[in-house]
């Protein structure tokens, strides 16, 4: 099973590298189910919400061995409009390409659908069941992983490319889900190293942890702000550049 899983992971990595080679300028690669997304640049304005992490230890209360596992749930927080509104994400992508290995709307997609720029935001909920693999000393996403987009919006900013206005919403939703999956994987899998898994393997008690997440980047509105103009966008851009006005 470990060898099969390793082969599947290696195959996914090879697909992402093949679809979006670094030699062509791609710096970020995500995938969700059969949708693959590559970015030459990604400007994250914000990612916020609450991560609820339920931990099952590797030894039950009766002393029986079991697989250490985590169930991670993205929820809304105080900064997201309430607990029922989900996490919040907005980003601006530049040089974005999408590959879908399945048919969409009954037709086969071209190998590469590209956007010069795309500006998207969403509120979402996500569930990530993870199990620890002692032989590989790593965490694996289990079946049952899902992302639900509660709200989805193409932002009408001046930075967004005109071609994104005509893209099918279903395709853009798949793109958004791939970004959420990739960012969550990076946020969690990079932090849940083998030391936590080794500890949980010997632990006898589970736990539940709630973590507030608030990642703030450069506001999208500053991307094409007119420094000689007025308004908040120009003021933000000047401040980022260290220009006094």
Short mmCIF file of C-alpha atoms in Angstrom, two decimals:
data_model
loop_
_atom_site.label_atom_id
_atom_site.label_comp_id
_atom_site.label_asym_id
_atom_site.label_seq_id
_atom_site.Cartn_x
_atom_site.Cartn_y
_atom_site.Cartn_z
CA UNK A 1 0.00 0.00 0.00
CA UNK A 2 2.84 2.41 0.85
CA UNK A 3 4.55 1.68 -2.48
CA UNK A 4 1.30 2.26 -4.38
CA UNK A 5 0.70 5.52 -2.51
CA UNK A 6 4.26 6.68 -3.21
CA UNK A 7 3.78 5.88 -6.90
CA UNK A 8 0.52 7.84 -7.00
CA UNK A 9 2.14 10.86 -5.33
CA UNK A 10 5.11 10.70 -7.69
CA UNK A 11 2.74 10.50 -10.67
CA UNK A 12 0.80 13.56 -9.49
CA UNK A 13 4.04 15.50 -9.00
CA UNK A 14 5.18 14.48 -12.50
CA UNK A 15 1.88 15.59 -14.04
CA UNK A 16 2.05 19.01 -12.38
CA UNK A 17 5.67 19.47 -13.49
CA UNK A 18 4.80 18.35 -17.04
CA UNK A 19 1.76 20.61 -17.39
CA UNK A 20 3.44 23.64 -15.81
CA UNK A 21 7.24 23.48 -16.30
CA UNK A 22 9.49 25.87 -14.44
CA UNK A 23 11.24 26.63 -17.74
CA UNK A 24 7.97 28.25 -18.91
CA UNK A 25 7.89 30.51 -15.86
CA UNK A 26 5.49 28.58 -13.60
CA UNK A 27 6.27 28.93 -9.90
CA UNK A 28 3.21 27.34 -8.23
CA UNK A 29 1.29 24.18 -9.09
CA UNK A 30 -1.92 22.89 -7.49
CA UNK A 31 -4.33 20.05 -8.20
CA UNK A 32 -7.77 18.99 -7.00
CA UNK A 33 -9.21 15.71 -8.23
CA UNK A 34 -8.53 15.81 -11.99
CA UNK A 35 -8.00 19.58 -12.24
CA UNK A 36 -4.46 20.96 -12.38
CA UNK A 37 -3.63 24.65 -12.02
CA UNK A 38 -0.33 26.44 -12.60
CA UNK A 39 0.57 30.02 -11.66
CA UNK A 40 3.44 32.14 -12.84
CA UNK A 41 2.60 34.59 -10.06
CA UNK A 42 0.02 34.45 -7.28
CA UNK A 43 -0.82 37.46 -5.13
CA UNK A 44 -2.66 36.35 -1.99
CA UNK A 45 -4.72 39.17 -0.52
CA UNK A 46 -6.12 37.16 2.38
CA UNK A 47 -6.79 33.67 3.69
CA UNK A 48 -8.68 33.56 6.95
CA UNK A 49 -10.93 31.33 9.00
CA UNK A 50 -10.86 28.82 11.82
CA UNK A 51 -9.17 25.43 11.65
CA UNK A 52 -10.74 22.87 13.96
CA UNK A 53 -8.37 19.92 14.39
CA UNK A 54 -9.68 16.70 15.99
CA UNK A 55 -6.89 14.31 16.99
CA UNK A 56 -7.19 10.52 17.42
CA UNK A 57 -4.16 9.00 19.20
CA UNK A 58 -2.41 5.82 18.10
CA UNK A 59 -3.40 3.93 21.24
CA UNK A 60 -7.02 3.65 22.28
CA UNK A 61 -8.23 4.11 25.85
CA UNK A 62 -8.29 0.30 26.13
CA UNK A 63 -4.67 -0.01 25.04
CA UNK A 64 -5.34 -1.22 21.49
CA UNK A 65 -3.18 0.09 18.65
CA UNK A 66 -4.90 2.21 16.02
CA UNK A 67 -3.82 4.48 13.18
CA UNK A 68 -3.12 8.04 14.39
CA UNK A 69 -5.42 10.41 12.56
CA UNK A 70 -6.52 14.01 12.32
CA UNK A 71 -9.73 15.53 11.05
CA UNK A 72 -9.21 19.13 10.01
CA UNK A 73 -12.19 21.36 9.28
CA UNK A 74 -12.10 24.88 7.82
CA UNK A 75 -14.78 27.01 9.44
CA UNK A 76 -15.65 30.66 9.57
CA UNK A 77 -14.29 33.00 12.22
CA UNK A 78 -14.93 36.41 13.65
CA UNK A 79 -13.17 38.00 10.70
CA UNK A 80 -15.17 35.98 8.17
CA UNK A 81 -18.64 37.17 9.05
CA UNK A 82 -19.56 34.53 11.62
CA UNK A 83 -19.06 30.84 12.26
CA UNK A 84 -21.47 29.78 9.55
CA UNK A 85 -19.90 31.72 6.69
CA UNK A 86 -16.80 29.60 6.15
CA UNK A 87 -13.21 30.56 5.53
CA UNK A 88 -12.41 33.48 3.24
CA UNK A 89 -9.92 33.62 0.37
CA UNK A 90 -9.06 36.19 -2.28
CA UNK A 91 -6.18 36.08 -4.73
CA UNK A 92 -4.95 37.55 -7.99
CA UNK A 93 -3.28 35.12 -10.35
CA UNK A 94 -1.03 36.09 -13.23
CA UNK A 95 -0.09 33.71 -16.02
CA UNK A 96 -2.66 31.10 -14.91
CA UNK A 97 -3.13 27.84 -16.80
CA UNK A 98 -5.68 25.09 -16.16
CA UNK A 99 -5.66 21.48 -17.26
CA UNK A 100 -8.66 19.24 -16.62
CA UNK A 101 -8.16 15.55 -17.33
CA UNK A 102 -11.91 14.91 -17.48
CA UNK A 103 -14.54 16.14 -19.89
CA UNK A 104 -16.30 19.34 -18.92
CA UNK A 105 -19.78 20.15 -20.29
CA UNK A 106 -19.53 16.99 -22.41
CA UNK A 107 -16.49 18.13 -24.36
CA UNK A 108 -12.81 17.48 -23.85
CA UNK A 109 -10.87 20.53 -22.74
CA UNK A 110 -7.82 21.73 -24.59
CA UNK A 111 -4.60 20.67 -22.87
CA UNK A 112 -3.97 24.21 -21.69
CA UNK A 113 -6.50 26.97 -20.91
CA UNK A 114 -4.75 30.18 -19.93
CA UNK A 115 -5.64 33.50 -18.32
CA UNK A 116 -3.38 36.52 -18.35
CA UNK A 117 -4.80 37.60 -15.00
CA UNK A 118 -7.65 36.40 -12.86
CA UNK A 119 -9.06 37.89 -9.64
CA UNK A 120 -11.25 35.57 -7.56
CA UNK A 121 -12.68 35.45 -4.05
CA UNK A 122 -14.67 32.84 -2.16
CA UNK A 123 -16.02 31.73 1.17
CA UNK A 124 -15.64 28.03 1.72
CA UNK A 125 -15.77 25.06 4.05
CA UNK A 126 -13.40 22.14 3.79
CA UNK A 127 -12.91 18.81 5.54
CA UNK A 128 -9.52 17.09 5.50
CA UNK A 129 -9.19 13.62 7.06
CA UNK A 130 -5.50 12.76 7.54
CA UNK A 131 -3.84 9.54 8.69
CA UNK A 132 -0.22 9.01 9.68
CA UNK A 133 1.88 6.46 7.77
CA UNK A 134 4.68 5.30 10.12
CA UNK A 135 6.76 3.62 7.39
CA UNK A 136 6.83 6.76 5.28
CA UNK A 137 6.84 9.08 8.32
CA UNK A 138 4.32 11.29 6.58
CA UNK A 139 0.64 12.24 6.57
CA UNK A 140 -1.82 11.12 3.92
CA UNK A 141 -5.14 12.63 2.84
CA UNK A 142 -7.92 10.07 3.26
CA UNK A 143 -11.08 9.66 1.22
CA UNK A 144 -13.78 12.04 2.38
CA UNK A 145 -11.69 15.12 1.65
CA UNK A 146 -14.05 17.77 0.29
CA UNK A 147 -14.27 21.48 -0.42
CA UNK A 148 -17.59 23.32 -0.50
CA UNK A 149 -17.72 26.80 -2.02
CA UNK A 150 -20.36 28.73 -0.08
CA UNK A 151 -19.83 31.93 -2.06
CA UNK A 152 -17.85 32.51 -5.22
CA UNK A 153 -17.14 35.75 -7.04
CA UNK A 154 -15.17 37.05 -10.01
CA UNK A 155 -13.90 40.34 -8.69
CA UNK A 156 -14.39 43.28 -11.06
CA UNK A 157 -11.02 44.84 -10.31
CA UNK A 158 -8.95 46.66 -12.90
CA UNK A 159 -6.26 44.02 -12.39
CA UNK A 160 -8.41 41.13 -13.65
CA UNK A 161 -7.91 39.99 -17.22
CA UNK A 162 -10.78 40.51 -19.64
CA UNK A 163 -10.74 36.86 -20.74
CA UNK A 164 -11.77 35.69 -17.25
CA UNK A 165 -15.17 37.37 -17.77
CA UNK A 166 -16.01 34.80 -20.46
CA UNK A 167 -14.65 31.70 -18.71
CA UNK A 168 -17.28 29.15 -17.60
CA UNK A 169 -18.03 29.53 -13.89
CA UNK A 170 -17.72 25.78 -13.37
CA UNK A 171 -14.13 25.93 -14.61
CA UNK A 172 -13.31 28.87 -12.32
CA UNK A 173 -14.86 27.04 -9.37
CA UNK A 174 -12.60 24.06 -10.07
CA UNK A 175 -9.65 26.44 -10.20
CA UNK A 176 -10.63 27.95 -6.84
CA UNK A 177 -11.00 24.50 -5.26
CA UNK A 178 -7.54 23.52 -6.52
CA UNK A 179 -6.03 26.65 -4.93
CA UNK A 180 -7.81 26.02 -1.60
CA UNK A 181 -6.60 22.41 -1.60
CA UNK A 182 -3.04 23.43 -2.43
CA UNK A 183 -2.84 26.21 0.15
CA UNK A 184 -4.38 24.04 2.86
CA UNK A 185 -2.01 21.20 2.03
CA UNK A 186 0.95 23.59 2.23
CA UNK A 187 -0.31 25.14 5.46
CA UNK A 188 -0.95 21.81 7.18
CA UNK A 189 1.22 19.15 5.63
CA UNK A 190 4.31 21.32 5.94
CA UNK A 191 3.64 21.76 9.66
CA UNK A 192 2.46 18.23 10.51
CA UNK A 193 5.84 16.59 10.33
CA UNK A 194 6.88 13.10 11.44
CA UNK A 195 7.49 14.18 15.06
CA UNK A 196 3.78 14.78 15.67
CA UNK A 197 2.92 11.45 14.03
CA UNK A 198 5.50 9.57 16.10
CA UNK A 199 4.16 11.20 19.26
CA UNK A 200 0.54 10.39 18.44
CA UNK A 201 1.46 6.78 17.67
CA UNK A 202 2.40 6.28 21.32
CA UNK A 203 -0.18 8.64 22.83
CA UNK A 204 -3.31 7.35 24.57
CA UNK A 205 -5.49 10.44 24.53
CA UNK A 206 -7.00 12.43 21.68
CA UNK A 207 -7.70 16.15 21.65
CA UNK A 208 -9.42 18.93 19.78
CA UNK A 209 -7.61 22.15 18.89
CA UNK A 210 -9.09 25.31 17.39
CA UNK A 211 -6.72 27.61 15.52
CA UNK A 212 -7.50 31.06 14.12
CA UNK A 213 -5.86 31.56 10.73
CA UNK A 214 -5.35 35.03 9.29
CA UNK A 215 -2.89 35.43 6.43
CA UNK A 216 -2.82 38.94 4.96
CA UNK A 217 -1.01 39.94 1.82
CA UNK A 218 -0.91 42.93 -0.49
CA UNK A 219 -4.39 44.27 -1.36
CA UNK A 220 -5.28 43.50 -4.98
CA UNK A 221 -6.48 47.06 -5.47
CA UNK A 222 -2.86 48.30 -5.26
CA UNK A 223 -1.79 46.23 -8.28
CA UNK A 224 -2.65 48.85 -10.89
CA UNK A 225 -3.18 51.83 -8.59
CA UNK A 226 -2.44 55.29 -10.01
CA UNK A 227 0.14 56.78 -7.65
CA UNK A 228 -0.75 60.29 -8.78
CA UNK A 229 -4.42 59.74 -8.05
CA UNK A 230 -6.38 59.76 -4.84
CA UNK A 231 -8.22 57.11 -2.89
CA UNK A 232 -7.25 54.19 -0.67
CA UNK A 233 -5.70 52.12 -3.47
CA UNK A 234 -3.20 54.85 -4.35
CA UNK A 235 -2.43 55.45 -0.66
CA UNK A 236 -1.82 51.71 -0.07
CA UNK A 237 0.42 51.47 -3.13
CA UNK A 238 2.47 54.52 -2.08
CA UNK A 239 2.87 53.13 1.43
CA UNK A 240 4.09 49.78 0.09
CA UNK A 241 6.65 51.55 -2.08
CA UNK A 242 7.74 53.83 0.73
CA UNK A 243 6.63 56.95 -1.12
CA UNK A 244 5.42 59.90 0.91
CA UNK A 245 2.45 61.75 -0.53
#
